[in-house]
Amino acid sequence: MSSASNKTEQSLYAKREKIYPREVHGRFAFLRTLSVIILLGLFFILPWIEMAGRQVILFDLPARKFHVFWLTFWPQDFLLLAFLLILAAFTLFFFTALAGRLWCGYACPQTVWTDVYLWIERKVEGSRIKQIRLDKADWSLNKILRKLLKHFIWLLIAGATAVTYVSYFTSEKALSHGLFSFQLGGWELFWIGFFTLATYINAGFMREQVCKYMCPYARFQSAMFDNDTLIISYDEKRGEPRGSRRSDVHTDYKKEGLGDCINCTMCVQVCPTGIDIRDGLQYECIGCSACIDVCDDVMDKMSYPKGLIRYTTQHAVDGKPSKILRPRIVIYFVLLVLFSSLFIYSVSQRNIIDLDIIRDRNQLYRETSGLIENIYTLKLINKDSRNHEFNINVDGIEDLILLIDRDSISVESGTVYDLPVRVRAKEEDLVGRSTVIHFTISAMDQTGLSIKQEAKFLGPNP
Amino acid sequence: METLARIGSMSVVQRVATVLWLSFLMAGVATGFFFSVIDPLELKYCVDFPEVSRTAAYSIGFILFWLLTSTSSLLAAFFIYPTKETKASKSQG
């Protein structure tokens, strides 16, 4: 085996070094904690909030309806959902071009849950140094208990996360009732188990590897970067040459040929992805700004000005002016506005009633009392927020007879009504084996609210 | 060759994640598309489909899609490597 393939073989099984990020305090750490609390709060509280008797956000998969506040989306509205996804993507592009990886550092669930898990790890196992020592130490009762406690709390949080997550898809009430009375359906339990495991593994073990290896956004976000995008950067001109110094010489360290960086490696110790920000912009950097906070502290202690590591732009680092308004930003913004308007327009213009026609599959047609009869199932869909009373008409063939067992059909708000109907026509009026007819449903309680759909009336070969 | 060397330097986690995670995403997209057009409860009218709840049908549908997409990813990950003979002939040539 050649040395090259040997090397490959080794790196294939290279063990990932566990990263122990040091705890950080500071402006940005505060913002991050705030963001974690708000986002987690929203995530856990939203399923419990009801509006007009139902969960405000409920992707009711069993009923094939998505409720988002006052809007209800049906499978027919799939295009709207696609719009919404495009909208979300452009929002992400816009903010990435403008302010870099804000999403990764402050809002991504991977970051948020990892932060929570790290916090628990610190509470149970102690500071970074203590964690490293504990992991190196032989197994003792203390170590076993601490590890057990940590994993137990991790699993509890993962379980709560999974139950909450699943409750966005089946109602929280039904879910918590089923959970506590041990009467959940097998599939609900399966998905709760699945997401518990996913949360536990992703936030407990995978951590920065998710960002490095699994996240598509981390890979392509650099395409949205330019020299005016906000990045976290180490001021090389100011910091280099780095080096440790005696505490009493910090007034004339420049004479000794040293920069402002005292090489304390705090920025490396706090980094959740284990990189050295001083090596320049790296795709592993999730923009969490922990290094800014910790470096500012060090600068304060040394009585140097803050901001050796700071939010800046490539242009600013190179001593050129930064521009906020630039073609990239304008284009993303225009697209964002365009898709938002399109989305709002489509939502306001969508049909609040709908009609699906399904032909009876057992029989193409039958002859009865000298007439040809076709059977259909009409699906009357009422997406409106109130109930409607409909009547039904059919046309397209002369003397078409519509047979329904009642005059009008009342369809409750947000429901589908399956109505079997029979339609009869004279054989001589048919134009061929298949004749196009139209069903029209009109609301009797609201003029102008009607919808017309095409169907085929089948008969014998002429 | 450079790309291959880079793939060779991927950790096991990265390989497994690449195969499972990306196929998970695509299976999700496929499931979304498929079941937004087709109501599993109406499948029983068309084909011989067992009587199951929608939740069960979605779940089974998703798992089947995932099986399909991950098989495809796995095969791609496997076939991206040249065979031993190709490696040998490349180093000779």
Coordinates of C-alpha atoms in Angstrom, one line a residue:
Chain A
M1 CA 0.0 0.0 0.0
S2 CA 1.4 3.4 -0.9
S3 CA 1.9 6.0 1.7
A4 CA -0.8 8.2 0.2
S5 CA -3.5 5.6 0.6
N6 CA -2.1 4.9 4.1
K7 CA -2.7 8.5 5.0
T8 CA -6.2 8.4 3.6
E9 CA -6.9 5.2 5.6
Q10 CA -5.7 6.9 8.8
S11 CA -7.7 10.1 8.3
L12 CA -10.8 8.0 7.4
Y13 CA -10.8 6.7 11.0
A14 CA -9.4 9.9 12.5
K15 CA -11.2 10.5 15.7
R16 CA -12.9 13.8 16.2
E17 CA -11.4 15.8 19.0
K18 CA -14.2 16.7 21.4
I19 CA -14.5 20.5 21.7
Y20 CA -15.0 22.0 25.1
P21 CA -16.0 25.6 24.5
R22 CA -15.2 27.9 27.4
E23 CA -18.1 29.9 28.9
V24 CA -18.4 33.4 27.6
H25 CA -19.9 36.6 29.0
G26 CA -20.4 39.9 27.2
R27 CA -22.6 41.9 24.9
F28 CA -23.0 39.3 22.2
A29 CA -23.2 36.4 24.7
F30 CA -26.1 38.3 26.2
L31 CA -27.8 38.8 22.8
R32 CA -27.3 35.1 22.1
T33 CA -28.8 34.0 25.4
L34 CA -31.7 36.3 24.8
S35 CA -32.2 34.9 21.3
V36 CA -32.1 31.3 22.7
I37 CA -34.6 32.1 25.4
I38 CA -37.0 33.8 23.0
L39 CA -36.8 31.2 20.3
L40 CA -37.1 28.2 22.7
G41 CA -39.9 30.0 24.5
L42 CA -41.8 30.5 21.2
F43 CA -41.1 26.9 20.2
F44 CA -42.4 25.4 23.5
I45 CA -45.3 27.9 24.0
L46 CA -46.8 28.2 20.5
P47 CA -48.5 24.7 20.5
W48 CA -50.4 25.7 23.7
I49 CA -51.8 28.9 22.3
E50 CA -55.3 28.6 20.8
M51 CA -57.2 30.9 18.6
A52 CA -60.9 30.4 17.9
G53 CA -60.8 27.0 19.5
R54 CA -57.8 25.6 17.7
Q55 CA -54.0 25.7 18.0
V56 CA -52.6 28.8 16.2
I57 CA -50.0 26.9 14.4
L58 CA -51.0 23.4 13.5
F59 CA -49.8 21.4 10.5
D60 CA -52.6 19.0 10.9
L61 CA -51.3 16.2 8.8
P62 CA -54.0 13.7 9.7
A63 CA -56.7 16.2 8.5
R64 CA -54.6 17.4 5.6
K65 CA -54.9 21.0 6.7
F66 CA -52.3 23.5 7.8
H67 CA -53.4 26.2 10.2
V68 CA -51.2 29.2 10.5
F69 CA -52.9 31.9 12.6
W70 CA -56.1 32.8 10.8
L71 CA -55.1 31.2 7.5
T72 CA -55.8 27.6 6.6
F73 CA -53.9 25.9 3.9
W74 CA -55.2 22.9 2.0
P75 CA -53.3 20.5 -0.2
Q76 CA -54.6 22.5 -3.2
D77 CA -52.6 25.4 -1.8
F78 CA -49.3 23.6 -2.2
L79 CA -48.0 26.4 -4.5
L80 CA -48.5 28.9 -1.8
L81 CA -46.4 26.8 0.6
A82 CA -43.7 26.7 -2.1
F83 CA -43.9 30.5 -2.4
L84 CA -43.5 30.7 1.4
L85 CA -40.3 28.5 1.2
I86 CA -38.9 30.7 -1.6
L87 CA -39.7 33.7 0.5
A88 CA -37.8 32.2 3.5
A89 CA -34.9 31.4 1.2
F90 CA -34.6 35.0 -0.1
T91 CA -34.9 36.4 3.4
L92 CA -32.0 34.2 4.4
F93 CA -30.0 35.3 1.3
F94 CA -30.7 38.9 2.0
F95 CA -29.6 38.8 5.6
T96 CA -26.6 36.7 4.7
A97 CA -25.4 39.2 2.1
L98 CA -26.0 42.0 4.5
A99 CA -24.8 40.7 7.9
G100 CA -23.2 37.3 7.3
R101 CA -24.1 34.2 9.3
L102 CA -26.5 35.8 11.7
W103 CA -28.8 32.8 11.3
C104 CA -26.0 30.3 12.3
G105 CA -24.8 32.3 15.3
Y106 CA -28.1 33.3 16.8
A107 CA -31.1 31.5 15.4
C108 CA -30.3 28.1 14.0
P109 CA -32.0 25.3 16.1
Q110 CA -28.6 23.5 16.0
T111 CA -27.0 26.4 17.7
V112 CA -29.9 27.0 20.1
W113 CA -30.1 23.4 21.3
T114 CA -26.3 23.0 21.4
D115 CA -26.2 26.1 23.6
V116 CA -28.7 24.6 26.0
Y117 CA -26.9 21.3 26.1
L118 CA -23.6 23.1 26.7
W119 CA -25.1 25.0 29.5
I120 CA -26.3 21.8 31.2
E121 CA -23.0 20.2 30.7
R122 CA -21.4 23.2 32.5
K123 CA -23.9 23.0 35.3
V124 CA -23.4 19.3 35.9
E125 CA -19.7 18.8 35.0
G126 CA -18.3 22.3 35.8
S127 CA -16.1 24.6 33.8
R128 CA -14.2 23.7 30.6
I129 CA -11.1 22.6 32.6
K130 CA -13.2 20.5 35.0
Q131 CA -14.9 18.9 32.0
I132 CA -11.6 18.0 30.4
R133 CA -10.3 16.6 33.7
L134 CA -13.4 14.6 34.3
D135 CA -13.2 13.0 30.8
K136 CA -9.6 12.1 31.3
A137 CA -10.1 10.8 34.9
D138 CA -10.7 7.1 35.6
W139 CA -14.3 6.0 36.2
S140 CA -15.4 6.9 39.8
L141 CA -18.7 7.1 41.5
N142 CA -18.5 10.9 41.0
K143 CA -17.9 10.6 37.3
I144 CA -20.6 8.0 36.8
L145 CA -23.2 10.1 38.7
R146 CA -22.3 13.3 36.9
K147 CA -22.4 11.6 33.5
L148 CA -25.7 9.8 34.3
L149 CA -27.2 13.1 35.5
K150 CA -26.1 15.0 32.4
H151 CA -27.4 12.4 29.9
F152 CA -30.6 12.1 31.9
I153 CA -31.3 15.8 31.7
W154 CA -30.2 15.8 28.0
L155 CA -32.7 13.1 27.3
L156 CA -35.5 14.8 29.2
I157 CA -34.9 18.0 27.1
A158 CA -34.7 15.9 23.9
G159 CA -38.0 14.2 24.8
A160 CA -39.8 17.5 25.6
T161 CA -38.5 18.8 22.3
A162 CA -39.7 15.8 20.4
V163 CA -43.2 15.9 22.0
T164 CA -43.5 19.6 21.3
Y165 CA -42.3 19.1 17.7
V166 CA -44.8 16.4 17.0
S167 CA -47.5 18.5 18.6
Y168 CA -47.1 20.9 15.7
F169 CA -48.4 18.1 13.5
T170 CA -51.0 16.6 15.8
S171 CA -52.8 18.7 18.3
E172 CA -51.0 19.4 21.6
K173 CA -54.1 18.6 23.5
A174 CA -54.6 15.2 22.0
L175 CA -50.9 14.5 22.2
S176 CA -50.4 15.4 25.9
H177 CA -53.6 13.6 26.8
G178 CA -52.5 10.5 24.9
L179 CA -49.0 10.8 26.4
F180 CA -50.2 10.9 30.0
S181 CA -52.8 8.2 29.6
F182 CA -50.4 6.0 27.6
Q183 CA -52.8 5.8 24.7
L184 CA -50.7 7.3 21.9
G185 CA -50.8 5.8 18.5
G186 CA -47.8 3.7 17.4
W187 CA -46.7 6.2 14.8
E188 CA -46.8 9.2 17.1
L189 CA -44.6 7.3 19.6
F190 CA -42.3 6.3 16.7
W191 CA -41.8 9.9 15.7
I192 CA -41.4 11.1 19.3
G193 CA -38.7 8.5 19.7
F194 CA -37.1 9.5 16.4
F195 CA -36.9 13.2 17.2
T196 CA -35.8 12.5 20.8
L197 CA -32.9 10.6 19.5
A198 CA -32.2 13.1 16.8
T199 CA -32.1 16.0 19.3
Y200 CA -30.0 14.1 21.8
I201 CA -27.4 13.1 19.2
N202 CA -27.3 16.4 17.3
A203 CA -27.1 18.7 20.3
G204 CA -25.2 16.3 22.6
F205 CA -22.7 14.7 20.3
M206 CA -22.7 15.9 16.7
R207 CA -22.7 19.7 17.5
E208 CA -20.3 21.6 15.3
Q209 CA -20.0 18.6 13.0
V210 CA -23.6 19.2 11.9
C211 CA -22.5 22.7 10.7
K212 CA -19.3 21.4 9.2
Y213 CA -20.6 18.3 7.4
M214 CA -24.3 18.3 7.2
C215 CA -25.6 21.8 6.7
P216 CA -26.1 22.8 3.1
Y217 CA -26.4 26.5 4.1
A218 CA -23.0 26.5 5.7
R219 CA -21.6 25.2 2.4
F220 CA -23.2 27.7 0.0
Q221 CA -23.5 30.8 2.2
S222 CA -20.1 31.9 1.0
A223 CA -21.6 32.4 -2.4
M224 CA -23.7 35.2 -0.9
F225 CA -20.7 36.9 0.7
D226 CA -18.9 39.8 -0.7
N227 CA -16.3 42.2 0.6
D228 CA -19.0 44.4 2.3
T229 CA -20.7 41.5 4.2
L230 CA -20.5 41.7 7.9
I231 CA -18.0 39.1 9.2
I232 CA -16.2 38.4 12.4
S233 CA -12.5 39.1 11.9
Y234 CA -9.3 39.4 13.7
D235 CA -7.5 42.6 13.1
E236 CA -4.2 41.2 11.8
K237 CA -2.5 44.5 11.3
R238 CA -3.2 45.5 14.9
G239 CA -2.7 42.1 16.5
E240 CA 0.5 40.8 14.9
P241 CA 3.1 39.9 15.7
R242 CA 1.3 38.1 18.6
G243 CA 3.1 37.1 21.7
S244 CA 2.9 36.8 25.4
R245 CA 4.4 39.6 27.4
R246 CA 5.2 40.5 31.0
S247 CA 2.4 42.4 32.6
D248 CA 4.6 45.4 33.4
V249 CA 5.7 46.1 29.8
H250 CA 2.3 46.5 28.2
T251 CA 3.0 50.2 27.8
D252 CA 6.0 49.8 25.6
Y253 CA 5.3 46.4 24.1
K254 CA 5.2 48.0 20.6
K255 CA 8.8 48.9 21.0
E256 CA 9.6 45.2 21.6
G257 CA 8.0 44.6 18.2
L258 CA 4.8 43.0 19.5
G259 CA 1.2 43.6 18.3
D260 CA -1.9 43.8 20.5
C261 CA -2.6 40.0 20.5
I262 CA -1.2 38.5 23.7
N263 CA -1.7 35.0 22.3
C264 CA -3.8 34.0 25.3
T265 CA -5.7 31.6 23.0
M266 CA -9.0 32.5 24.7
C267 CA -10.6 33.0 21.3
V268 CA -9.7 29.4 20.4
Q269 CA -11.0 28.1 23.8
V270 CA -14.4 29.7 23.5
C271 CA -15.0 28.7 19.8
P272 CA -17.8 26.1 19.6
T273 CA -16.4 24.9 16.2
G274 CA -12.8 24.7 17.5
I275 CA -11.2 27.1 15.0
D276 CA -8.7 29.8 15.4
I277 CA -10.3 33.0 14.2
R278 CA -6.8 34.5 13.8
D279 CA -6.2 32.3 10.8
G280 CA -8.7 34.3 8.8
L281 CA -12.3 33.8 7.6
Q282 CA -13.1 30.1 7.6
Y283 CA -16.3 28.3 6.6
E284 CA -16.4 26.5 10.0
C285 CA -17.0 29.9 11.6
I286 CA -20.7 30.1 12.5
G287 CA -20.5 33.8 13.5
C288 CA -21.4 33.2 17.1
S289 CA -19.2 36.1 18.2
A290 CA -18.0 34.3 21.4
C291 CA -14.4 35.2 20.4
I292 CA -15.4 38.9 20.2
D293 CA -16.7 38.9 23.8
V294 CA -13.8 37.0 25.3
C295 CA -11.2 39.0 23.4
D296 CA -12.8 42.3 24.5
D297 CA -12.5 41.2 28.1
V298 CA -8.8 40.4 27.6
M299 CA -8.2 43.8 25.9
D300 CA -9.9 45.5 28.9
K301 CA -7.7 43.6 31.3
M302 CA -4.6 44.7 29.3
S303 CA -6.0 48.3 29.0
Y304 CA -5.9 48.0 25.2
P305 CA -8.7 49.3 23.1
K306 CA -11.5 46.7 22.4
G307 CA -12.2 45.2 19.0
L308 CA -9.1 43.3 18.2
I309 CA -11.6 40.7 17.1
R310 CA -14.8 42.4 15.9
Y311 CA -17.7 42.5 13.5
T312 CA -16.3 44.2 10.4
T313 CA -16.2 43.8 6.6
Q314 CA -13.4 42.7 4.4
H315 CA -13.2 46.2 2.9
A316 CA -12.9 47.7 6.3
V317 CA -10.1 45.3 7.2
D318 CA -8.3 46.3 4.0
G319 CA -8.8 50.0 4.9
K320 CA -11.4 50.6 2.2
P321 CA -14.8 52.1 2.8
S322 CA -17.7 49.6 3.2
K323 CA -21.0 50.0 1.3
I324 CA -24.3 48.8 2.5
L325 CA -26.2 49.5 -0.7
R326 CA -24.8 47.4 -3.5
P327 CA -26.2 45.5 -6.4
R328 CA -26.3 42.2 -4.6
I329 CA -28.3 43.7 -1.7
V330 CA -30.6 45.6 -4.0
I331 CA -31.3 42.5 -6.1
Y332 CA -32.0 40.3 -3.1
F333 CA -34.2 43.0 -1.6
V334 CA -36.2 43.4 -4.8
L335 CA -36.7 39.7 -5.1
L336 CA -37.8 39.5 -1.5
V337 CA -40.4 42.3 -2.0
L338 CA -41.5 40.7 -5.2
F339 CA -42.1 37.3 -3.7
S340 CA -43.7 38.7 -0.6
S341 CA -46.2 40.7 -2.7
L342 CA -46.9 37.6 -4.9
F343 CA -47.5 35.6 -1.8
I344 CA -49.8 38.1 -0.2
Y345 CA -51.6 38.5 -3.5
S346 CA -52.1 34.8 -4.0
V347 CA -53.3 34.3 -0.4
S348 CA -55.9 37.1 -0.8
Q349 CA -57.0 35.9 -4.2
R350 CA -57.3 32.2 -3.5
N351 CA -60.6 30.5 -3.8
I352 CA -62.3 30.2 -0.5
I353 CA -64.5 27.4 -1.9
D354 CA -63.4 24.6 -4.1
L355 CA -65.0 21.7 -5.9
D356 CA -63.4 18.3 -6.8
I357 CA -65.2 15.9 -9.0
I358 CA -64.5 12.2 -8.8
R359 CA -66.2 9.8 -11.2
D360 CA -67.6 6.6 -9.9
R361 CA -65.0 4.0 -10.7
N362 CA -67.1 0.8 -10.6
Q363 CA -69.2 1.7 -13.6
L364 CA -68.6 4.0 -16.5
Y365 CA -72.3 4.5 -17.2
R366 CA -75.6 2.7 -16.9
E367 CA -78.8 2.8 -18.8
T368 CA -81.8 3.4 -16.7
S369 CA -85.4 4.1 -17.8
G370 CA -84.2 4.9 -21.3
L371 CA -81.6 7.4 -20.1
I372 CA -77.8 7.2 -19.7
E373 CA -76.8 7.7 -16.1
N374 CA -73.3 8.7 -14.7
I375 CA -72.5 8.8 -11.0
Y376 CA -70.0 11.2 -9.5
T377 CA -68.8 12.1 -6.0
L378 CA -68.6 15.9 -5.6
K379 CA -66.2 17.1 -3.0
L380 CA -67.4 20.5 -1.8
I381 CA -64.6 22.2 0.0
N382 CA -65.3 25.2 2.2
K383 CA -62.0 26.9 3.1
D384 CA -63.9 30.0 4.4
S385 CA -64.0 30.9 8.1
R386 CA -67.7 30.5 8.1
N387 CA -70.3 27.9 7.0
H388 CA -72.0 28.1 3.7
E389 CA -75.1 26.7 2.1
F390 CA -74.6 25.6 -1.5
N391 CA -76.8 24.7 -4.4
I392 CA -75.6 22.7 -7.4
N393 CA -76.2 23.0 -11.1
V394 CA -75.0 21.0 -14.0
D395 CA -75.0 22.0 -17.7
G396 CA -73.3 21.0 -21.0
I397 CA -75.9 18.6 -22.4
E398 CA -79.4 19.4 -23.3
D399 CA -82.1 18.3 -20.8
L400 CA -79.5 17.1 -18.3
I401 CA -81.1 15.8 -15.2
L402 CA -79.3 16.2 -11.8
L403 CA -80.4 13.8 -9.1
I404 CA -79.5 14.8 -5.5
D405 CA -81.4 13.8 -2.4
R406 CA -81.8 17.4 -1.2
D407 CA -82.1 20.9 -2.5
S408 CA -79.1 22.5 -0.8
I409 CA -76.0 21.3 0.9
S410 CA -74.6 23.0 4.0
V411 CA -70.8 22.7 4.4
E412 CA -69.2 23.7 7.6
S413 CA -66.3 26.1 7.7
G414 CA -63.0 24.3 7.0
T415 CA -64.5 21.0 6.0
V416 CA -65.0 18.9 2.9
Y417 CA -68.4 17.5 2.1
D418 CA -68.6 14.3 -0.1
L419 CA -71.8 14.4 -2.1
P420 CA -72.8 11.5 -4.4
V421 CA -74.8 12.7 -7.4
R422 CA -76.4 11.0 -10.4
V423 CA -76.7 12.8 -13.7
R424 CA -78.9 11.5 -16.5
A425 CA -79.1 12.5 -20.2
K426 CA -80.7 11.2 -23.4
E427 CA -78.5 9.1 -25.5
E428 CA -79.2 11.1 -28.6
D429 CA -78.0 14.3 -27.0
L430 CA -74.5 13.0 -26.3
V431 CA -71.8 14.1 -28.8
G432 CA -69.7 11.0 -28.4
R433 CA -68.4 8.4 -26.0
S434 CA -67.4 11.3 -23.8
T435 CA -69.1 14.6 -23.4
V436 CA -67.9 17.5 -21.4
I437 CA -70.3 18.8 -18.7
H438 CA -69.8 21.5 -16.0
F439 CA -70.8 21.4 -12.4
T440 CA -71.4 24.7 -10.7
I441 CA -71.7 25.2 -6.9
S442 CA -72.9 28.6 -5.7
A443 CA -73.3 29.8 -2.2
M444 CA -76.9 30.7 -1.5
D445 CA -75.9 33.0 1.4
Q446 CA -73.3 35.1 -0.5
T447 CA -73.8 36.3 -4.1
G448 CA -70.9 35.9 -6.4
L449 CA -69.4 33.1 -4.4
S450 CA -69.4 30.2 -6.9
I451 CA -67.1 27.8 -8.6
K452 CA -67.4 25.9 -11.9
Q453 CA -65.6 22.6 -12.6
E454 CA -65.4 20.4 -15.7
A455 CA -66.3 16.7 -15.7
K456 CA -66.8 14.0 -18.4
F457 CA -70.1 12.4 -19.1
L458 CA -69.6 8.9 -20.5
G459 CA -72.0 7.0 -22.7
P460 CA -72.1 4.1 -25.2
N461 CA -70.2 4.4 -28.5
P462 CA -72.5 6.2 -30.9
Chain B
M1 CA -8.0 13.0 -8.2
E2 CA -7.9 16.0 -5.9
T3 CA -11.6 15.7 -5.2
L4 CA -11.3 12.0 -4.6
A5 CA -8.5 12.6 -2.1
R6 CA -10.8 15.1 -0.4
I7 CA -13.6 12.5 -0.2
G8 CA -11.0 10.1 1.2
S9 CA -10.2 12.5 4.0
M10 CA -13.8 12.7 5.1
S11 CA -14.5 11.4 8.5
V12 CA -16.9 8.4 9.0
V13 CA -19.4 10.8 10.5
Q14 CA -19.3 13.0 7.5
R15 CA -19.8 10.1 5.1
V16 CA -22.7 8.6 7.0
A17 CA -24.2 12.0 7.5
T18 CA -23.9 12.9 3.9
V19 CA -25.7 9.7 2.8
L20 CA -28.4 9.7 5.5
W21 CA -29.0 13.4 6.0
L22 CA -29.3 14.5 2.4
S23 CA -31.5 11.6 1.5
F24 CA -33.6 12.5 4.6
L25 CA -34.1 16.0 3.3
M26 CA -35.0 14.8 -0.2
A27 CA -37.3 12.1 1.2
G28 CA -39.1 14.9 3.1
V29 CA -39.5 16.9 -0.1
A30 CA -40.7 13.9 -2.0
T31 CA -43.2 12.9 0.8
G32 CA -44.5 16.5 0.8
F33 CA -45.1 16.6 -2.9
F34 CA -46.5 13.1 -3.1
F35 CA -49.0 13.4 -0.3
S36 CA -50.1 16.9 -1.2
V37 CA -51.4 15.5 -4.4
I38 CA -52.5 12.1 -3.2
D39 CA -54.7 11.5 -0.2
P40 CA -53.7 8.1 1.2
L41 CA -57.3 7.5 2.2
E42 CA -58.3 7.7 -1.5
L43 CA -55.6 5.3 -2.6
K44 CA -57.8 2.4 -1.6
Y45 CA -60.2 3.3 -4.4
C46 CA -57.4 3.0 -7.0
V47 CA -55.1 0.3 -5.9
D48 CA -55.2 -2.6 -3.5
F49 CA -54.1 -0.5 -0.6
P50 CA -54.4 -1.6 3.0
E51 CA -56.7 0.3 5.3
V52 CA -54.4 2.5 7.4
S53 CA -54.7 5.9 9.0
R54 CA -53.2 8.9 7.2
T55 CA -50.5 9.3 9.9
A56 CA -49.4 5.7 9.3
A57 CA -49.5 6.2 5.5
Y58 CA -47.5 9.4 5.7
S59 CA -44.9 7.7 8.0
I60 CA -44.6 4.6 5.9
G61 CA -44.5 6.7 2.8
F62 CA -41.7 8.8 4.2
I63 CA -39.7 5.8 5.3
L64 CA -40.0 4.2 1.9
F65 CA -38.9 7.4 0.2
W66 CA -36.0 7.6 2.6
L67 CA -35.1 4.0 1.9
L68 CA -35.1 4.9 -1.8
T69 CA -33.2 8.1 -1.6
S70 CA -30.6 6.8 0.8
T71 CA -30.0 3.7 -1.3
S72 CA -29.4 6.0 -4.2
S73 CA -27.0 8.1 -2.1
L74 CA -25.3 5.1 -0.8
L75 CA -24.7 3.7 -4.3
A76 CA -23.4 7.1 -5.4
A77 CA -21.1 7.2 -2.5
F78 CA -19.9 3.7 -3.3
F79 CA -19.4 4.2 -7.0
I80 CA -17.6 7.5 -6.7
Y81 CA -14.5 5.6 -6.0
P82 CA -12.6 4.1 -8.9
T83 CA -12.1 0.4 -8.8
K84 CA -8.7 -1.0 -7.9
E85 CA -7.7 -1.6 -11.5
T86 CA -8.5 1.9 -12.5
K87 CA -6.4 3.2 -9.6
A88 CA -3.5 1.0 -10.7
S89 CA -3.8 1.8 -14.4
K90 CA -3.9 5.5 -13.6
S91 CA -0.7 5.4 -11.5
Q92 CA 1.0 3.4 -14.3
G93 CA -0.2 5.7 -17.0

